[in-house]
Short mmCIF file of C-alpha atoms and ligand atoms in Angstrom, two decimals:
data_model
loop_
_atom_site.label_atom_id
_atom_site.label_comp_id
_atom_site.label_asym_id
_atom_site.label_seq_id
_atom_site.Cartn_x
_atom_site.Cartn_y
_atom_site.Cartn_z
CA UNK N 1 0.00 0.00 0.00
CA UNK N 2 1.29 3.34 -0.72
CA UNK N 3 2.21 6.18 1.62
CA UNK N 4 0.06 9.29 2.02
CA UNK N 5 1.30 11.92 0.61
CA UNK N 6 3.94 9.52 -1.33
CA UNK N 7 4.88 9.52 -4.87
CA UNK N 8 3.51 6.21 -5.75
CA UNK N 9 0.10 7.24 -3.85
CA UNK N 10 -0.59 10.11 -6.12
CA UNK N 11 0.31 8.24 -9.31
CA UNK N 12 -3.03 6.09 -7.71
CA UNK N 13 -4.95 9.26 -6.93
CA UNK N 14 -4.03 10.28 -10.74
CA UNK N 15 -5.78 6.92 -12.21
CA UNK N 16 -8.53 6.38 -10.12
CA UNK N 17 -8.91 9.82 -10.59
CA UNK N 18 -9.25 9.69 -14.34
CA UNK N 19 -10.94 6.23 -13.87
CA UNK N 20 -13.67 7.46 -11.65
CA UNK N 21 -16.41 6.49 -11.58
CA UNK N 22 -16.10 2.51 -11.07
CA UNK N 23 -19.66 0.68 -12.17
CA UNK N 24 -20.72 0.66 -8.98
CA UNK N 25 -20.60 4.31 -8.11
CA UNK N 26 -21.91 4.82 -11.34
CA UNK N 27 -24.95 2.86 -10.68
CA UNK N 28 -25.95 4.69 -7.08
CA UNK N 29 -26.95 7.96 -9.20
CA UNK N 30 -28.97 9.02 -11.92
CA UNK N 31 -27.23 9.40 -15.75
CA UNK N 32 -28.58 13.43 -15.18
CA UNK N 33 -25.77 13.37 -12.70
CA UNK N 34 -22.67 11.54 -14.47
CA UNK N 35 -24.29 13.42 -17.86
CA UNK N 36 -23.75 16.68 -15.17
CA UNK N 37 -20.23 16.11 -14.56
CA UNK N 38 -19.05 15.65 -18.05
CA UNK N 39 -20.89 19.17 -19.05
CA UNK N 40 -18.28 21.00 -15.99
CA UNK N 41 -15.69 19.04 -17.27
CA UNK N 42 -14.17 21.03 -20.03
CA UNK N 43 -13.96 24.13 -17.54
CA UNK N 44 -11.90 22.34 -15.52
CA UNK N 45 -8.30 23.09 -16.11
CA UNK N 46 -5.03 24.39 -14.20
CA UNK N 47 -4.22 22.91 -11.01
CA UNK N 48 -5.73 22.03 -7.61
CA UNK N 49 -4.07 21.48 -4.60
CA UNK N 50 -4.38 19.66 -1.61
CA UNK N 51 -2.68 20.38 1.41
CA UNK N 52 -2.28 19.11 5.00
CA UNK N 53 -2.23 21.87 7.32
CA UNK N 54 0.02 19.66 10.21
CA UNK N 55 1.11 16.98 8.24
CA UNK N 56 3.43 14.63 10.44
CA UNK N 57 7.17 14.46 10.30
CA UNK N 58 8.65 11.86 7.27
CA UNK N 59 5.99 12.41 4.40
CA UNK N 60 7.09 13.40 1.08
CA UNK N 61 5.39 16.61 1.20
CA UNK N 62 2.41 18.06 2.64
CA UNK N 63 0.48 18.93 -0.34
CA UNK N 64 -0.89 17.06 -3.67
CA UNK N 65 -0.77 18.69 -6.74
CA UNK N 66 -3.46 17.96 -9.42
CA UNK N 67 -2.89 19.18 -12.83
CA UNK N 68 -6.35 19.35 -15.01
CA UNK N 69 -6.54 19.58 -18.53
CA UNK N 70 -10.52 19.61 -19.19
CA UNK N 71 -11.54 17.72 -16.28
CA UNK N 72 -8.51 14.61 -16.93
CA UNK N 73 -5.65 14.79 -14.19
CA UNK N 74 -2.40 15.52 -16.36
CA UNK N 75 -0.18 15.47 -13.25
CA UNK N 76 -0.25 14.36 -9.82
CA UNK N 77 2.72 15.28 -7.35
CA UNK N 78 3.35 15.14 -3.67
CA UNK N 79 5.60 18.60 -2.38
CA UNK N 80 5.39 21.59 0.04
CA UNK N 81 2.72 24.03 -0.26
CA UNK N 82 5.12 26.96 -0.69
CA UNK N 83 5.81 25.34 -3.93
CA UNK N 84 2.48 24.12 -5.16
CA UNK N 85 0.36 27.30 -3.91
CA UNK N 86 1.51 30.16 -6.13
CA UNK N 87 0.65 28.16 -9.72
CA UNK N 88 -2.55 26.75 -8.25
CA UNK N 89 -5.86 27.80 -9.44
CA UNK N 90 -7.55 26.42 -5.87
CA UNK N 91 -5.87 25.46 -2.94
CA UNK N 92 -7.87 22.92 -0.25
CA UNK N 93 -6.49 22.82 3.15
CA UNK N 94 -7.53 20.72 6.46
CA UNK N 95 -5.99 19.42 9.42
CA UNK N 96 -4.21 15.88 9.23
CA UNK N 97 -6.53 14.46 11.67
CA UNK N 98 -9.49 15.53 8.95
CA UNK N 99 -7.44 13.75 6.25
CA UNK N 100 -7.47 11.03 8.34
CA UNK N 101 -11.49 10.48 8.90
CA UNK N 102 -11.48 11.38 4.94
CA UNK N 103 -9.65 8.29 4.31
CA UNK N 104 -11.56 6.75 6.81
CA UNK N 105 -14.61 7.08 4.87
CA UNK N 106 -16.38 10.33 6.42
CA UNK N 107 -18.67 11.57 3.95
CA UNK N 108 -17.07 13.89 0.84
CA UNK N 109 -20.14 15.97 0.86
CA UNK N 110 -19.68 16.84 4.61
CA UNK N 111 -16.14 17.97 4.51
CA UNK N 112 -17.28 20.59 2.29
CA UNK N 113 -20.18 21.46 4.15
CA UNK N 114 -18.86 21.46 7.41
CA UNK N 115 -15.85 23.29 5.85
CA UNK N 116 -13.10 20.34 6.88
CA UNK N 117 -11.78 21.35 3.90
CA UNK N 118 -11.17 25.40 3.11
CA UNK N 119 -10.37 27.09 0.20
CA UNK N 120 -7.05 28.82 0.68
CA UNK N 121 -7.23 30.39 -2.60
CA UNK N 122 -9.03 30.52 -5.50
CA UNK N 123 -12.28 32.40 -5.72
CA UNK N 124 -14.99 30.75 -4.35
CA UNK N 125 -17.98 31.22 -6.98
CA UNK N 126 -15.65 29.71 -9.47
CA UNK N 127 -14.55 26.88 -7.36
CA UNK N 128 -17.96 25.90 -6.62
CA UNK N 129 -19.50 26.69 -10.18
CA UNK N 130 -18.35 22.51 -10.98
CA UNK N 131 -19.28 21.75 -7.25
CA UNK N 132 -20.19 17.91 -7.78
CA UNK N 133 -16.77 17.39 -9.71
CA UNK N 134 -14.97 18.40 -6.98
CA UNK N 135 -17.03 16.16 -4.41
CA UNK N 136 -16.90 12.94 -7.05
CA UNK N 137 -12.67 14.11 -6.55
CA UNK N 138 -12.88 13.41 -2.92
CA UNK N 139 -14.43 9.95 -3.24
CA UNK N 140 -11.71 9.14 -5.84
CA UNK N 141 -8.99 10.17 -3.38
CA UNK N 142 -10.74 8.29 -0.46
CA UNK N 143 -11.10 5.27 -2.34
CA UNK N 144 -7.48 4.77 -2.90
CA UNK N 145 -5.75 2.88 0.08
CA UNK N 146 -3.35 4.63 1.70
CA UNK N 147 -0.97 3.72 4.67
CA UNK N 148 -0.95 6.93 7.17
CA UNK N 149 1.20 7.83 9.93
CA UNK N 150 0.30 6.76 13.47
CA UNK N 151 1.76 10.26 15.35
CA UNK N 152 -1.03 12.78 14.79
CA UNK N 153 1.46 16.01 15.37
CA UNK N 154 1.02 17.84 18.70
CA UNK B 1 -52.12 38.05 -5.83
CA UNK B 2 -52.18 40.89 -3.83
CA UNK B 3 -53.77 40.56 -0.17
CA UNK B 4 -56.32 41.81 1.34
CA UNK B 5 -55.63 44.38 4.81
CA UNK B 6 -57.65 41.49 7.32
CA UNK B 7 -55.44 38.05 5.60
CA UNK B 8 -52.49 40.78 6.38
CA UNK B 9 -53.80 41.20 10.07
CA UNK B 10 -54.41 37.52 10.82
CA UNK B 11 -50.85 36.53 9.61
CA UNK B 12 -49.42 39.53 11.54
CA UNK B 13 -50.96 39.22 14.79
CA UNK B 14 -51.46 35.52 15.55
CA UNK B 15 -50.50 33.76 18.19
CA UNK B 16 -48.77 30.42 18.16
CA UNK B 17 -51.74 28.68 18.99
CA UNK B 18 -53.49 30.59 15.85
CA UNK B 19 -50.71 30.00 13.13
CA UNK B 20 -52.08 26.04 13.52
CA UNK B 21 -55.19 26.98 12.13
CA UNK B 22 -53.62 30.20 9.34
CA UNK B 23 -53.41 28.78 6.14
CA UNK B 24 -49.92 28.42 4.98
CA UNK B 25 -50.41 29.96 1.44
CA UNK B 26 -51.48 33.24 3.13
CA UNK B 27 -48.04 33.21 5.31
CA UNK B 28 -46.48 32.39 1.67
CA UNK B 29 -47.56 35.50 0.21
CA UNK B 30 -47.22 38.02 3.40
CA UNK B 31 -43.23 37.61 2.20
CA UNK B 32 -43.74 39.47 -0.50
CA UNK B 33 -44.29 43.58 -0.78
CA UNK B 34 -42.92 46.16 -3.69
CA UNK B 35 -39.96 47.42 -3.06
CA UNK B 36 -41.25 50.58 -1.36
CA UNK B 37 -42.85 49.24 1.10
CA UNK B 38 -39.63 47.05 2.36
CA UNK B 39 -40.21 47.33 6.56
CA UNK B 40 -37.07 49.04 8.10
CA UNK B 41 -35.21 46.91 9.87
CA UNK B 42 -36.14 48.28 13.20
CA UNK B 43 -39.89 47.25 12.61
CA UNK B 44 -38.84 44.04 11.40
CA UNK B 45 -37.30 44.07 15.13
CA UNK B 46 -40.32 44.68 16.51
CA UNK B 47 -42.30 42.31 14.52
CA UNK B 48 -39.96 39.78 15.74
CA UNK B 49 -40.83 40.45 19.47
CA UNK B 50 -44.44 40.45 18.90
CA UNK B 51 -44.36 37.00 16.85
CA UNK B 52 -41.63 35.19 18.46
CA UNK B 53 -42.84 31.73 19.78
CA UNK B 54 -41.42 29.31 22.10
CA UNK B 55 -40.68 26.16 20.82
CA UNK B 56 -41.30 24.34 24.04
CA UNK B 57 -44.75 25.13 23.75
CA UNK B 58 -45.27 22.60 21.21
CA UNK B 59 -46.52 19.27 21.88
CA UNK B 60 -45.61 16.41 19.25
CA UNK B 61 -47.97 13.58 20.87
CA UNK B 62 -50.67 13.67 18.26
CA UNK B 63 -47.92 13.98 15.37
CA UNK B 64 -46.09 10.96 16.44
CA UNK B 65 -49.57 9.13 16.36
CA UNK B 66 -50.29 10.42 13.01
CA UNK B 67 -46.74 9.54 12.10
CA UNK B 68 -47.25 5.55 12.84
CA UNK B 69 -50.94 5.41 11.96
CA UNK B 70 -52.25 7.67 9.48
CA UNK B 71 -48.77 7.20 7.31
CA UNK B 72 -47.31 5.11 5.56
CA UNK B 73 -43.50 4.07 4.53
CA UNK B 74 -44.16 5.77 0.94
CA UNK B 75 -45.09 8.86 2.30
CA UNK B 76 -43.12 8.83 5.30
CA UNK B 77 -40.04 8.62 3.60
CA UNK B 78 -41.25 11.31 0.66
CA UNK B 79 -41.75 13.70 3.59
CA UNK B 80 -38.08 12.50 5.34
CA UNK B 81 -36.66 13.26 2.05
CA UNK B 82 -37.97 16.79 1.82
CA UNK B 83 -38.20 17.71 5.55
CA UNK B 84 -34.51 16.30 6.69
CA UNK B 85 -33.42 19.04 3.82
CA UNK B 86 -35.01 21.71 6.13
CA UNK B 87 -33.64 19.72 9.10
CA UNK B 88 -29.69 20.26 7.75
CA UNK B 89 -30.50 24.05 6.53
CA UNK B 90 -31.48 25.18 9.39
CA UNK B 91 -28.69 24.30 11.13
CA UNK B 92 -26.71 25.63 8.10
CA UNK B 93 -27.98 29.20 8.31
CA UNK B 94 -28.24 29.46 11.94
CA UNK B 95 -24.24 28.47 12.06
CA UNK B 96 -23.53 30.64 8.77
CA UNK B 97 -24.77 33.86 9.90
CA UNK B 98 -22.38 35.18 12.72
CA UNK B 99 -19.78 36.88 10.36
CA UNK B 100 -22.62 38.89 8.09
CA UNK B 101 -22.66 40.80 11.50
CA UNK B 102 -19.61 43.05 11.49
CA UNK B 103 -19.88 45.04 8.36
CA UNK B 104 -23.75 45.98 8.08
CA UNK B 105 -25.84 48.64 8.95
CA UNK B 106 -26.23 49.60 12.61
CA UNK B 107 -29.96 49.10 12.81
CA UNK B 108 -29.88 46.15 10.80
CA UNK B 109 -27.60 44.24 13.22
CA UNK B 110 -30.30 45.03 16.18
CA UNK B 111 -32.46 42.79 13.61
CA UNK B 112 -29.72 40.39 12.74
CA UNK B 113 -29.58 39.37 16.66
CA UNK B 114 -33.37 38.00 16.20
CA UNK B 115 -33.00 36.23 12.93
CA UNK B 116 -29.91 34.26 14.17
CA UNK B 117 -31.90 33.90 17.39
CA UNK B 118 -34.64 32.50 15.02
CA UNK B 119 -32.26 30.39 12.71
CA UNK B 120 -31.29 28.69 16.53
CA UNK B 121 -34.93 28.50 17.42
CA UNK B 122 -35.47 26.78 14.33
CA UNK B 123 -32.81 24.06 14.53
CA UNK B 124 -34.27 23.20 17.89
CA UNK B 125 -37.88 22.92 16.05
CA UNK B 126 -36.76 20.63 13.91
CA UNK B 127 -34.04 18.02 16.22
CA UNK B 128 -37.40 18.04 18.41
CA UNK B 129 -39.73 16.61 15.87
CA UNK B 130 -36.91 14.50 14.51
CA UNK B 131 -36.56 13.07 18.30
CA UNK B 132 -39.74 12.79 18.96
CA UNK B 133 -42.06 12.12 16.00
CA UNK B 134 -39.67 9.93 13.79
CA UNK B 135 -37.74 8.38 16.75
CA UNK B 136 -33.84 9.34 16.41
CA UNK B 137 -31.75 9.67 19.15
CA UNK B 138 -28.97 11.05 20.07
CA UNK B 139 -26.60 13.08 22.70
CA UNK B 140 -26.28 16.79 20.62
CA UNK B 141 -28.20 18.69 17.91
CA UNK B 142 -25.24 16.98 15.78
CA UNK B 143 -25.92 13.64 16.72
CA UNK B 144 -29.53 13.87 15.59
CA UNK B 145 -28.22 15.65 12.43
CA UNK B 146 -25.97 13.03 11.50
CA UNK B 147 -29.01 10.20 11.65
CA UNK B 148 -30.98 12.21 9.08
CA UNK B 149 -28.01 12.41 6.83
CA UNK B 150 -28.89 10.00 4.68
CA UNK B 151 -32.18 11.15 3.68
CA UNK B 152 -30.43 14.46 1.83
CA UNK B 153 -29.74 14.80 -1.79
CA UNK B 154 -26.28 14.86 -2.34
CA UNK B 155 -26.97 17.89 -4.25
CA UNK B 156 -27.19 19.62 -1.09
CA UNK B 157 -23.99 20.65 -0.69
CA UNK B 158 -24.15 22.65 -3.58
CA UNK B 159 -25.68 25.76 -2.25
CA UNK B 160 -25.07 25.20 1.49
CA UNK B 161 -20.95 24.17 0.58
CA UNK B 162 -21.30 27.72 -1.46
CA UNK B 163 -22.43 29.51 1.71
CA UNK B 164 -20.26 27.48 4.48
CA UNK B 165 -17.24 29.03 2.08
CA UNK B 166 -19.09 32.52 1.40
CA UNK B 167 -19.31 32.83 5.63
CA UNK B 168 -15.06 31.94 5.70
CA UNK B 169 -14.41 34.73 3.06
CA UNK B 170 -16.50 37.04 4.95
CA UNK B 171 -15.15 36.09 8.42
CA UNK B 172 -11.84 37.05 6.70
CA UNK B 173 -13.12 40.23 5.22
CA UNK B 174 -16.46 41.62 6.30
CA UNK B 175 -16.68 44.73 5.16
CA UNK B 176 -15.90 43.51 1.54
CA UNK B 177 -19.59 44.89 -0.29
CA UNK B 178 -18.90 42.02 -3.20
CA UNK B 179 -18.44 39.88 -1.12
CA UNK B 180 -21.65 40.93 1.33
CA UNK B 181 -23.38 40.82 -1.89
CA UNK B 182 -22.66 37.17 -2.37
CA UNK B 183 -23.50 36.37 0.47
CA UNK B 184 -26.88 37.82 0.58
CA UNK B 185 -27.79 36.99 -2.64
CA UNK B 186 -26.85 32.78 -1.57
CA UNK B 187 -28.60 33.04 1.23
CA UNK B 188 -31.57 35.65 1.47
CA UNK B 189 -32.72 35.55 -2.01
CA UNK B 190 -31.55 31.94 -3.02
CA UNK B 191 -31.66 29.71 0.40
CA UNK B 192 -33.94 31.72 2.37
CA UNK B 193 -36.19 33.19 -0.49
CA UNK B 194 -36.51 30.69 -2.80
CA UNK B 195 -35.53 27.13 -1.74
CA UNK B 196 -36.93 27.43 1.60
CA UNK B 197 -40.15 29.42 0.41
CA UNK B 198 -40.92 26.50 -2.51
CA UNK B 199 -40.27 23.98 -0.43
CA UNK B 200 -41.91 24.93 2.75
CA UNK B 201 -45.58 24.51 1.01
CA UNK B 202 -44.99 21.15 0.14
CA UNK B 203 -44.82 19.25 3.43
CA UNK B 204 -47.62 22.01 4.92
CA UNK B 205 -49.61 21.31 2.43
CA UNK B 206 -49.63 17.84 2.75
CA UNK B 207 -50.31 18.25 6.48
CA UNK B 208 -52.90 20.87 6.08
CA UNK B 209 -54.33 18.68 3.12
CA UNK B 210 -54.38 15.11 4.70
CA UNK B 211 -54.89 16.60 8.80
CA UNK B 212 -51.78 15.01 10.09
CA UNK B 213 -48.82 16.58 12.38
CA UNK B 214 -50.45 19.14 14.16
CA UNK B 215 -47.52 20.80 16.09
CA UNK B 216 -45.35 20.11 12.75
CA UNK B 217 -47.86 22.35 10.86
CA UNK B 218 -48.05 25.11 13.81
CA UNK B 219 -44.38 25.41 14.12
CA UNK B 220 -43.32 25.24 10.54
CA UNK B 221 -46.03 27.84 9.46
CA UNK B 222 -44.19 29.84 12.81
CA UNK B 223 -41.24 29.24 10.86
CA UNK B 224 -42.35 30.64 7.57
CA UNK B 225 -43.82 33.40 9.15
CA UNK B 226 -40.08 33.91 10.55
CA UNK B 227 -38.73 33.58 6.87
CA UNK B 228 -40.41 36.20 5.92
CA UNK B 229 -39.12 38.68 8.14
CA UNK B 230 -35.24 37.37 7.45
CA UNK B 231 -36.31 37.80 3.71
CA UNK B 232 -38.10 41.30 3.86
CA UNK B 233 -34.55 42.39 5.80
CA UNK B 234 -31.95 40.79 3.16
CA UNK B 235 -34.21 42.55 0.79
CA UNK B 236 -33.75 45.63 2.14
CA UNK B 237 -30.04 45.13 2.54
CA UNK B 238 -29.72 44.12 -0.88
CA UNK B 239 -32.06 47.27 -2.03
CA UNK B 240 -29.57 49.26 -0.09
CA UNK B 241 -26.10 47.85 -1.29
CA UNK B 242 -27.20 48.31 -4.78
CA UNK B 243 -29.11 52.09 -4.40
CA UNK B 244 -24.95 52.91 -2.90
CA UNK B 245 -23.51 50.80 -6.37
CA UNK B 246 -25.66 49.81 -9.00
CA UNK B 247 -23.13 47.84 -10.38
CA UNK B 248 -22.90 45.60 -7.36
CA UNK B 249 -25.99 43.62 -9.27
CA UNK B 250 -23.07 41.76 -11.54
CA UNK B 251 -22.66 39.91 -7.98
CA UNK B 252 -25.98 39.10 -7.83
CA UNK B 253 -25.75 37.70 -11.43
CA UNK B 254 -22.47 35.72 -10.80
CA UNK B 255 -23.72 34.11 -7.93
CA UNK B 256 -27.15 33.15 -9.58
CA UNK B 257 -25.16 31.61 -12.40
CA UNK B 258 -23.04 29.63 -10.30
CA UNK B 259 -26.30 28.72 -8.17
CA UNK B 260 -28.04 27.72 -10.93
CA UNK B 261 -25.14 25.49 -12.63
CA UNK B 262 -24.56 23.54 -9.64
CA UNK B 263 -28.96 23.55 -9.69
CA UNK B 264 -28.83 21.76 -12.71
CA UNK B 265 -27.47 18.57 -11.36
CA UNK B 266 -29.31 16.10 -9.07
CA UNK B 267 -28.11 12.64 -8.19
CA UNK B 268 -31.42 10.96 -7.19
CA UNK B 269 -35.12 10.72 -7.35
CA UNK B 270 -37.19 12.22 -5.33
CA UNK B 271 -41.05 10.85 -5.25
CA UNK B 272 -43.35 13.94 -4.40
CA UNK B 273 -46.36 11.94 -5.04
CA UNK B 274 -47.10 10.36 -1.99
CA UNK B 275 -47.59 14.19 -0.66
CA UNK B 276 -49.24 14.84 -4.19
CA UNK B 277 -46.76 16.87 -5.30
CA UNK B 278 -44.77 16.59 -8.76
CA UNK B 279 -41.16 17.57 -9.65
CA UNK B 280 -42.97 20.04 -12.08
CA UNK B 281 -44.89 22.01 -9.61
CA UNK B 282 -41.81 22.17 -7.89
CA UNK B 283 -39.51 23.79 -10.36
CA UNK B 284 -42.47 26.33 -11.52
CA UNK B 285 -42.70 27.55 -7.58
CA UNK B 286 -38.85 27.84 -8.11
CA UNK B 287 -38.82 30.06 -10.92
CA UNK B 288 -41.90 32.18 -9.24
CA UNK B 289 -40.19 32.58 -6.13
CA UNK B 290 -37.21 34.11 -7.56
CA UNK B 291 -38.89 36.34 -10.05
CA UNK B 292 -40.58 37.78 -6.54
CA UNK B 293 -37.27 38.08 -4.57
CA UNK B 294 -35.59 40.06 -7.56
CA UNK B 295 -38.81 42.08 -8.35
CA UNK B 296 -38.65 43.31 -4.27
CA UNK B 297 -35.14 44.44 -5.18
CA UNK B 298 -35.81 45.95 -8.51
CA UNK B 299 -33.01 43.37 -10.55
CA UNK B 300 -34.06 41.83 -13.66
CA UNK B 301 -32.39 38.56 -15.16
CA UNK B 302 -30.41 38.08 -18.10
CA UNK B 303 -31.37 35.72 -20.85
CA UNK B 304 -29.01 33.11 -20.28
CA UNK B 305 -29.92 32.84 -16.57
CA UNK B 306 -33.35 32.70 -17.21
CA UNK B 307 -32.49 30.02 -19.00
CA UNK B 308 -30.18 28.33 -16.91
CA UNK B 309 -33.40 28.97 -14.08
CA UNK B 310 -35.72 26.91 -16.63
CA UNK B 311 -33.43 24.03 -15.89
CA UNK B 312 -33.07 23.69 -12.56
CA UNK B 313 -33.69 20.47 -10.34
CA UNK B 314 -35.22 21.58 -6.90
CA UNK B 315 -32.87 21.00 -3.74
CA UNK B 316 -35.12 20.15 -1.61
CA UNK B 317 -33.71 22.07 1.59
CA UNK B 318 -34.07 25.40 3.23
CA UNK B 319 -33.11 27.37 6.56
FE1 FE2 I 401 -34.26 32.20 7.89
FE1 FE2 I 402 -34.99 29.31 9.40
#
């Protein structure tokens, strides 16, 4: 299993990202929804970032970097968020120990609503304009299997 | 439909008691007045501490025998779907509001204490009925919230997401007018004005039309009645904004366009007709409602959003 915030894990973000979504997901929700998300898709391009606010001693980085060319991931890095922020479009942040119940399976939709997750830049209107892409993101990410690190940082 | 002085009186003056017998549609359409004859927010003050009710006076015994008797699982979970929308919003706009506070008019934050005082009043109204008419449990207002999770379109998080991240850019800069705009416009006119306002009818009509869930008709109609005070003030602060900066309206238009793209999209059915209602109905009371919200503040729409409004799937939630 690959490391959070490794390399090899978002190389697996990156194609279940651009895999997504698996039969089964697919069948939960109506075609107006799937037929939804490939209407945003063309708007999205330019990259999104991910970062963990705390992130534990010995990861890669703290922060993955999505590149989007019309709604495909292009790119998918691990670094710092010094380096990722200026070029990014949008820029999520949470804590490490809300990464955590993300991977854990607390719902996507929540961590937006309950702001888990905060937009760090980018403007908002235009973040949320392709909303349900975004969300469908999340459950790609927390689908992937991903070892974590046990010291959640003081 | 304009009213007439004595509908105006009955919906103004009633006690709690009395909204259980006021018919809802006449609460529906004491919301709306022309633009001139927007209350000042200090009356809208007053109102509020003429009509505010307690919700401890409610008693839920007769709904929760309506709710096992005279119901059934078709239209008890139609009505879950719809109401647990209301049940989430609530608690959405009553946590949401704090950071409109700083940067508004002086006399409108002397109304803003009662409509967050409401919004609170409002989430209780509903974890009650959701404790003790459809059985959850649970230690916090949270607790119950999270057990009627999985009744809410996942569509939800559209407009509520928009406004949890609306509230973070104005706690970081509240006296940002664009931004204020935004905000008002996501949650006066769109949440408040027309979500909730459409969607209210359909569960008090149901209850009005099939003489079920007493105290869940008296308190919602209380709640409506509420709505429209929070509306009539947004109104005005919208009126206000825009009579200092016309061109603050292309805020009002970007947020509408990005409210009604993500209002395209919905991820499951919803079956209105156990409470005799139809998706139709639904999006024409949509479309109505916000024609009257941007009439009270003089804005027009452009073609391409009244197109994009033609479109949209109802979210069935409001606060
Ligand atoms: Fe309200
Ligand atoms: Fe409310």
């Amino acid at each position: 299993m690959a490391a959070f915030m490794s390399t090899q894990w978002a190389q697996q973000v990156k194609a279940q990202a651009n895999s997504w979504p698996d039969a089964e997901r697919r069948a939960s929700k109506l075609v107006d929804f799937w037929d939804w998300i490939d209407m945003v898709k063309p708007f999205v391009t330019g990259r999104l970032s991910l970062s963990v606010r705390d992130m534990p001693d010995g990861a890669e980085g703290d922060t993955l970097c999505l590149e989007f060319e019309a709604g495909v991931v292009t790119d998918a890095t691990v670094c710092r968020r010094a380096a990722a922020e200026a070029g990014s479009a949008f820029l999520l942040a949470g804590s490490y120990q809300d990464w955590m119940s993300m991977l854990d399976g607390y719902d996507v939709g929540k961590m937006v609503m309950y702001r888990k997750l905060m937009l760090e830049k980018g403007d908002t209107l235009a973040f949320f304009t392709p909303a349900f892409f975004w969300t469908e993101l999340l459950a790609a990410i927390q689908s992937v299997p991903a070892e974590t690190f046990d010291a959640v940082p003081a | 439909m304009t009213m007439t002085d004595d509908r105006i009186d009955t919906v103004e003056m009633t006690d709690l008691a009395g909204l259980g017998h006021t018919d809802i549609d006449d609460v529906l359409d004491y919301v709306h007045v022309p633009t001139a004859k927007l209350p000042g927010y200090l009356d809208l003050y007053d109102r509020y501490l003429r009509q505010r009710w307690n919700v401890n006076d409610l008693d839920f015994t007769q709904d929760r025998a309506d709710w096992a008797d005279k119901m059934n699982d078709d239209s008890r979970n139609s009505f879950l779907s719809i109401a647990s929308g209301f049940h989430h919003g609530e608690r959405q706009v009553e946590a949401e509001l704090a950071p409109l506070f700083f940067g508004i008019p002086e006399d409108y934050k002397v109304f803003l204490t009662s409509h967050l005082e409401d919004e609170a009043r409002h989430t209780v109204f509903f974890d009650r009925f959701y404790r003790d008419v459809v059985g959850l449990e649970g230690d916090g207002i949270m607790d119950v919230l999270d057990g009627s999770w999985g009744y809410i379109q996942e569509t939800f998080v559209g407009p509520f997401g928009l406004l949890a991240y609306l509230t973070d850019d104005l706690r970081r800069d509240p006296y940002n007018k664009h931004l204020q705009m935004k905000y008002a416009t996501t949650y006066m006119i769109w949440i408040e004005g027309v979500l909730a306002l459409s969607v209210m009818k359909i569960t008090l009509n149901y209850a009005r039309d099939f003489k079920v869930l007493p105290a869940y008709y008296t308190g919602f109609t209380a709640t409506c009645r509420d709505e429209a005070r929070h509306v009539q003030g947004g109104m005005r602060f919208v009126r206000q904004l825009l009579d200092e900066d016309p061109s603050y309206v292309t805020d009002i238009h970007d947020t509408l366009r990005t409210l009604l793209t993500m209002g395209a999209a919905r991820s499951g059915y919803v079956y209105y007709e156990p409470l005799g209602w139809s998706e139709e109905r639904v999006q024409a009371l949509f479309m109505d409602q916000l024609h009257k919200k941007l009439a009270m503040v003089g804005v027009s729409l452009p073609a391409d959003l009244e197109e994009m409004l033609s479109m949209v799937r109802p979210t069935l939630a409001g606060g």
